[in-house]
PDB file of C-alpha atoms in Angstrom:
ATOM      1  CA  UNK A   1       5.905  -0.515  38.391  1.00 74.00           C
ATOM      2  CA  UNK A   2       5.987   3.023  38.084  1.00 78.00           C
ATOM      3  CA  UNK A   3       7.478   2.944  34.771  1.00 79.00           C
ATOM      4  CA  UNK A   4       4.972   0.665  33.443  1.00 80.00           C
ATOM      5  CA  UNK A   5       1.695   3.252  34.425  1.00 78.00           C
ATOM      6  CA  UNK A   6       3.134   5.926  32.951  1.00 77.00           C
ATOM      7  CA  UNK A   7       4.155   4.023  29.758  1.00 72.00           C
ATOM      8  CA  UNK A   8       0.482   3.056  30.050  1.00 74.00           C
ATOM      9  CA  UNK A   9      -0.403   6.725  30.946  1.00 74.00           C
ATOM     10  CA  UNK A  10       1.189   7.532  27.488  1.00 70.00           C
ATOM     11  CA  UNK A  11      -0.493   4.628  25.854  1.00 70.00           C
ATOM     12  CA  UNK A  12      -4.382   6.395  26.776  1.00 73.00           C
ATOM     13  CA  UNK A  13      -3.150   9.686  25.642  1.00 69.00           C
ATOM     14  CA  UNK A  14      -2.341   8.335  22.139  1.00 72.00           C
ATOM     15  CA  UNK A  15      -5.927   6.310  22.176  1.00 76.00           C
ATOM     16  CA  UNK A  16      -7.041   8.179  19.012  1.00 76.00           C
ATOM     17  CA  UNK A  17      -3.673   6.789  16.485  1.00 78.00           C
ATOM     18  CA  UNK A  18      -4.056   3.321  17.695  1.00 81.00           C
ATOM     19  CA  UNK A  19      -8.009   3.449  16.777  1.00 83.00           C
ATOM     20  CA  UNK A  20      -6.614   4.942  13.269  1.00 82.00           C
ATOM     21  CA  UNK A  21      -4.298   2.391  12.874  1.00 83.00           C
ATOM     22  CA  UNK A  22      -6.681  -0.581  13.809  1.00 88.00           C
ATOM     23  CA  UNK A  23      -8.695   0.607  11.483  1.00 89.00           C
ATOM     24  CA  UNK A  24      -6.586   0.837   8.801  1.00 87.00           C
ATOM     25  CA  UNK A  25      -5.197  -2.694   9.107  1.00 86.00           C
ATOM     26  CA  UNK A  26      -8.897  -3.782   9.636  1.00 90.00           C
ATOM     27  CA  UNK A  27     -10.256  -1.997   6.614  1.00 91.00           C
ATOM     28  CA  UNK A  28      -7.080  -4.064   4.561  1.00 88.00           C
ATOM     29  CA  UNK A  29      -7.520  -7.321   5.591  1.00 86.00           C
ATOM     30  CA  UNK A  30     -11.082  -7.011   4.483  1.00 87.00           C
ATOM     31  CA  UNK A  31     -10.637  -5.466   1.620  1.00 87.00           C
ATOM     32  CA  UNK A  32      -8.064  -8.219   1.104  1.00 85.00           C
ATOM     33  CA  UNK A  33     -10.281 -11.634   2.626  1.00 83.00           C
ATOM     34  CA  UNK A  34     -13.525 -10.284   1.036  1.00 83.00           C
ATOM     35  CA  UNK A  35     -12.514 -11.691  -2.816  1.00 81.00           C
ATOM     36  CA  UNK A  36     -10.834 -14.329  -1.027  1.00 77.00           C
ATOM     37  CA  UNK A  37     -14.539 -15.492   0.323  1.00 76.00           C
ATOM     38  CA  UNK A  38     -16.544 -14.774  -2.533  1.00 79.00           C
ATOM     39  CA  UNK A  39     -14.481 -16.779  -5.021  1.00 76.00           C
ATOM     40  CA  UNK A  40     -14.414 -19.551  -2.522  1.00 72.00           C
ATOM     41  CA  UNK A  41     -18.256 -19.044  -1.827  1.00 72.00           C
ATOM     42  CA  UNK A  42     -19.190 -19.399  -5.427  1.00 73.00           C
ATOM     43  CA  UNK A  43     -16.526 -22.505  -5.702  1.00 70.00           C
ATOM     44  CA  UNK A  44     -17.663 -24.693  -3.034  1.00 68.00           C
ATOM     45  CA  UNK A  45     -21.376 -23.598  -3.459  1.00 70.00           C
ATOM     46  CA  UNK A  46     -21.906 -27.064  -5.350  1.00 68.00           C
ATOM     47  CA  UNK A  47     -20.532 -28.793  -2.223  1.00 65.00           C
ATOM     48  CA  UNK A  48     -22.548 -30.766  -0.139  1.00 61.00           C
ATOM     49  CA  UNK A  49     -20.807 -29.279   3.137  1.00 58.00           C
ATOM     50  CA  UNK A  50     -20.334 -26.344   1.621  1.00 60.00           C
ATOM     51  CA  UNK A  51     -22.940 -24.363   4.119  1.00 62.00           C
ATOM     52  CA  UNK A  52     -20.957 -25.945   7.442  1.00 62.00           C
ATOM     53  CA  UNK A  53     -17.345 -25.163   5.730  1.00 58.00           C
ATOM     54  CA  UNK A  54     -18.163 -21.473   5.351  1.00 58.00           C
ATOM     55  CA  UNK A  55     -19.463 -21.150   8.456  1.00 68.00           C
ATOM     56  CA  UNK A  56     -16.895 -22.665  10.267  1.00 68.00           C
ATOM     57  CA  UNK A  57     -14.158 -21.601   8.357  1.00 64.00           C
ATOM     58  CA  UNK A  58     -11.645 -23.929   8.817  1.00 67.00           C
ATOM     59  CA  UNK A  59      -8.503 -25.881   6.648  1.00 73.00           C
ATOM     60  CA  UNK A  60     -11.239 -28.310   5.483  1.00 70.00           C
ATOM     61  CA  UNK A  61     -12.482 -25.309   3.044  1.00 68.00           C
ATOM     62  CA  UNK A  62      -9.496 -25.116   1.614  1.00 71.00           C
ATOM     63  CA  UNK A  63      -8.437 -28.713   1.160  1.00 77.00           C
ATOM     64  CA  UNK A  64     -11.776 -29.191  -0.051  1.00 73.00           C
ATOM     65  CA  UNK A  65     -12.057 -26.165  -2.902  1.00 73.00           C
ATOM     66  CA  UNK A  66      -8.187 -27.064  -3.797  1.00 77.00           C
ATOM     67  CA  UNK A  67      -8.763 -30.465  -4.147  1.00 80.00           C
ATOM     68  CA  UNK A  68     -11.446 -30.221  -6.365  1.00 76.00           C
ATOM     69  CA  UNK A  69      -9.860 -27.609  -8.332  1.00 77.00           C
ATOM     70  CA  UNK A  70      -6.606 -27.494  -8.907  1.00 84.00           C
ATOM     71  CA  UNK A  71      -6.538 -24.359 -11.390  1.00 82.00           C
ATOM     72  CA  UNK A  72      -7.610 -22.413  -8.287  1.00 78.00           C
ATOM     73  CA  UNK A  73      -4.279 -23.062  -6.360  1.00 82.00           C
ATOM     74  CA  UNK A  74      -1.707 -20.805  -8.396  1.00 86.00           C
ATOM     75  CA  UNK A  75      -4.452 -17.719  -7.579  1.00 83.00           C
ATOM     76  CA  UNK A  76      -4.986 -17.963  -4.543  1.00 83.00           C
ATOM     77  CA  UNK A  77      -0.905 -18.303  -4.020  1.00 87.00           C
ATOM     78  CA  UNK A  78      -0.560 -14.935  -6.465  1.00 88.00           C
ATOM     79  CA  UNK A  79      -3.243 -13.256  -4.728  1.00 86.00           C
ATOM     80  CA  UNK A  80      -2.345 -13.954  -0.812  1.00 87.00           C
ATOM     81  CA  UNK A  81       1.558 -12.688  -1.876  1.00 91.00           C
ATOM     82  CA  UNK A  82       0.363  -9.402  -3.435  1.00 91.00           C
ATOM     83  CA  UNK A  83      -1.963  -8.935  -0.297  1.00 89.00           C
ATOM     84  CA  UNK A  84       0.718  -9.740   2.140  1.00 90.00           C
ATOM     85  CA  UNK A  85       3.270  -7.601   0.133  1.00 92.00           C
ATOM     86  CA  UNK A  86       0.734  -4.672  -0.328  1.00 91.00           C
ATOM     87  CA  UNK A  87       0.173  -4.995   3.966  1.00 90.00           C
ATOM     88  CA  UNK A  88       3.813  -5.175   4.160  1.00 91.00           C
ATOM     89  CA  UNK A  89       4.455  -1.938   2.719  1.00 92.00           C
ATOM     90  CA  UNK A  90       0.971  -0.416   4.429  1.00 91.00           C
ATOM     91  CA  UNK A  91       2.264  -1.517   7.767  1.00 90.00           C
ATOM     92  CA  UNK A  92       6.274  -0.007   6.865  1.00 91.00           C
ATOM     93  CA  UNK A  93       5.112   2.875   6.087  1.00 92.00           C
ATOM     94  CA  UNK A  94       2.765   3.768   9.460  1.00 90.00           C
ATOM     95  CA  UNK A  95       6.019   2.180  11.333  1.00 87.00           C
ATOM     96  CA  UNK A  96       7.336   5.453  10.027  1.00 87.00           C
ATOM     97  CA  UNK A  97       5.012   7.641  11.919  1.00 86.00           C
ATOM     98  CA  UNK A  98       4.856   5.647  14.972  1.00 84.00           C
ATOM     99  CA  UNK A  99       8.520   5.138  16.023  1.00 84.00           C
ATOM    100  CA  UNK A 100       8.671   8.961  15.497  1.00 85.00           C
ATOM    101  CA  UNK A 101       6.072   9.800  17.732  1.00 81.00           C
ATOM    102  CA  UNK A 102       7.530   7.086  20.691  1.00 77.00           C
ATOM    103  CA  UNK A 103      11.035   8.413  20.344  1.00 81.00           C
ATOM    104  CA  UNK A 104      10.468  12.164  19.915  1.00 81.00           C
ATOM    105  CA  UNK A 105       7.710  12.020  22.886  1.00 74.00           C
ATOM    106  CA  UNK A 106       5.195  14.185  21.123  1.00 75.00           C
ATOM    107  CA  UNK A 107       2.581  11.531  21.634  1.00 67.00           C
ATOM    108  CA  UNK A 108      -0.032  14.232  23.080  1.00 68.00           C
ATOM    109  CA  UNK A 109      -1.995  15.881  20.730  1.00 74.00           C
ATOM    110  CA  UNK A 110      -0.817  14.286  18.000  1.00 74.00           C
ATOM    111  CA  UNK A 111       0.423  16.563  15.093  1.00 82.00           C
ATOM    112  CA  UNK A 112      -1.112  14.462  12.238  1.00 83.00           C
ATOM    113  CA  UNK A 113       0.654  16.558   9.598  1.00 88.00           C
ATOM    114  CA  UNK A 114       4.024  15.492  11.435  1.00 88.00           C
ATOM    115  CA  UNK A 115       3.305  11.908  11.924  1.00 86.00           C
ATOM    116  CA  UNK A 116       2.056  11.792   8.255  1.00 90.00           C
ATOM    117  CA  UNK A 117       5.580  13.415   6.977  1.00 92.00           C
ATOM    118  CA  UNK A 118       7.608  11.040   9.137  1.00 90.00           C
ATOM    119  CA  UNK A 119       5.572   8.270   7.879  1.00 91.00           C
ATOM    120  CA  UNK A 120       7.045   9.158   4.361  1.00 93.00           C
ATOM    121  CA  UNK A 121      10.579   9.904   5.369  1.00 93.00           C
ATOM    122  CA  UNK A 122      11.109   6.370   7.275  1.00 90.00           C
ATOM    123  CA  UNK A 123       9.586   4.515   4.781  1.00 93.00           C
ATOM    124  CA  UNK A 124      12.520   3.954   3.101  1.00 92.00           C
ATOM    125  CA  UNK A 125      14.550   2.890   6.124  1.00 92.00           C
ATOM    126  CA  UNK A 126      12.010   0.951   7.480  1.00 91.00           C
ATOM    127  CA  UNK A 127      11.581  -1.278   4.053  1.00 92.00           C
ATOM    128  CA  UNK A 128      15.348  -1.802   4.244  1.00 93.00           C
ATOM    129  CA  UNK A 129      15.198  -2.889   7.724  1.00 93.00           C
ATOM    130  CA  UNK A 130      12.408  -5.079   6.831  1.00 92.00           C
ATOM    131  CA  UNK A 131      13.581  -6.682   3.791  1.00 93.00           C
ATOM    132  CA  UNK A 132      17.143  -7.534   5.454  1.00 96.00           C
ATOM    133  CA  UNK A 133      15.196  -9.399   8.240  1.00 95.00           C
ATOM    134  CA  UNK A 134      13.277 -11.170   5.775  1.00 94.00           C
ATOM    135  CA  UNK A 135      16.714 -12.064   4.553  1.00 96.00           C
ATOM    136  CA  UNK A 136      17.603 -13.198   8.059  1.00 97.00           C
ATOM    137  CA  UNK A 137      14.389 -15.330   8.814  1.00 96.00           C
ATOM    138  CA  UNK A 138      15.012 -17.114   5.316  1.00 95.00           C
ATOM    139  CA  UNK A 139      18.354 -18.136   6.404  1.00 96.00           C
ATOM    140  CA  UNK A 140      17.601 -19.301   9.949  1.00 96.00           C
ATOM    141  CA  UNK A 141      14.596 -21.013   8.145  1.00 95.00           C
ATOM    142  CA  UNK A 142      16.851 -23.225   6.000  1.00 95.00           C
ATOM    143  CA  UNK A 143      19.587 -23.755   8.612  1.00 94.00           C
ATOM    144  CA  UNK A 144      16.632 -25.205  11.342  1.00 93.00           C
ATOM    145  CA  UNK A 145      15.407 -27.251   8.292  1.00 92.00           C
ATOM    146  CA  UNK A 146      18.854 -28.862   7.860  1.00 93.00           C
ATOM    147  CA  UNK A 147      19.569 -29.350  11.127  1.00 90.00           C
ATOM    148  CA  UNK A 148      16.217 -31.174  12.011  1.00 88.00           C
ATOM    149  CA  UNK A 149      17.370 -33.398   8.835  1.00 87.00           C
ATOM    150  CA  UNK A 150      20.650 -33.848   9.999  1.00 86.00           C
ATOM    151  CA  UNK A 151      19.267 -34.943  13.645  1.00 86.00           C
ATOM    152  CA  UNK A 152      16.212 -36.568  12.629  1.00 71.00           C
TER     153      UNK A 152
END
């Protein structure tokens, strides 16, 4: 129990990066979602439920704006798979910075210029790591899919 307060201990100190980082992956995802709404605001505006879709916010939306047009489908598709690859690489590349920081110890102060270089020099590593378990969830993916064929 020990262990845990002063991994928790550690956590506090550090209170400053995490707040960063939140922000930073907060700041993406709207700058990501906010075209997302907008197109699908002016889409559905014609909509009867359009009002109670957007507010809610929920798979209807989407059925309903898809369904009535079609063309929007490949878009959205291209759009959510540069967003997720552009968060993929934001995301590798503060990895960098943060596994530094936990395995060197040097979590208080933070030395920004450090955490900012190591953020650079594990990208690299860190995209490798990520792409071969990509690689590795793919695979898994198709062998569950087989098997609940095979058994079902």
């Amino acid at each position: 129990m020990n262990d845990i307060l002063k991994s928790f201990g550690k956590l506090i100190l550090t209170r400053r990066l995490w707040l960063i980082l939140y922000l930073v992956k907060a700041l993406t995802a709207a700058v990501f979602i906010l075209p997302f709404y907008l197109v699908a605001d002016s889409y559905l505006s014609s909509s009867l439920y359009s009002q109670r879709l957007l507010n809610d916010w929920d798979l209807s939306v989407l059925i309903e704006m898809f369904g009535n047009h079609i063309e929007l489908v490949p878009v959205f598709l291209l759009f959510g798979l540069t967003a997720a690859i552009v968060f993929l690489m934001i995301t590798q590349f503060l990895n960098g910075g943060i596994y530094y920081l936990a395995v060197s110890g040097k979590l208080s102060p933070v030395n920004w210029s450090e955490f900012w270089k190591e953020c650079g020099c594990n990208f690299k590593a860190h995209l490798k790591i990520t792409a071969m378990m990509i690689a590795v969830y793919l695979v898994l993916l198709v062998a569950g899919l087989i098997f609940v064929n095979l058994i079902g």
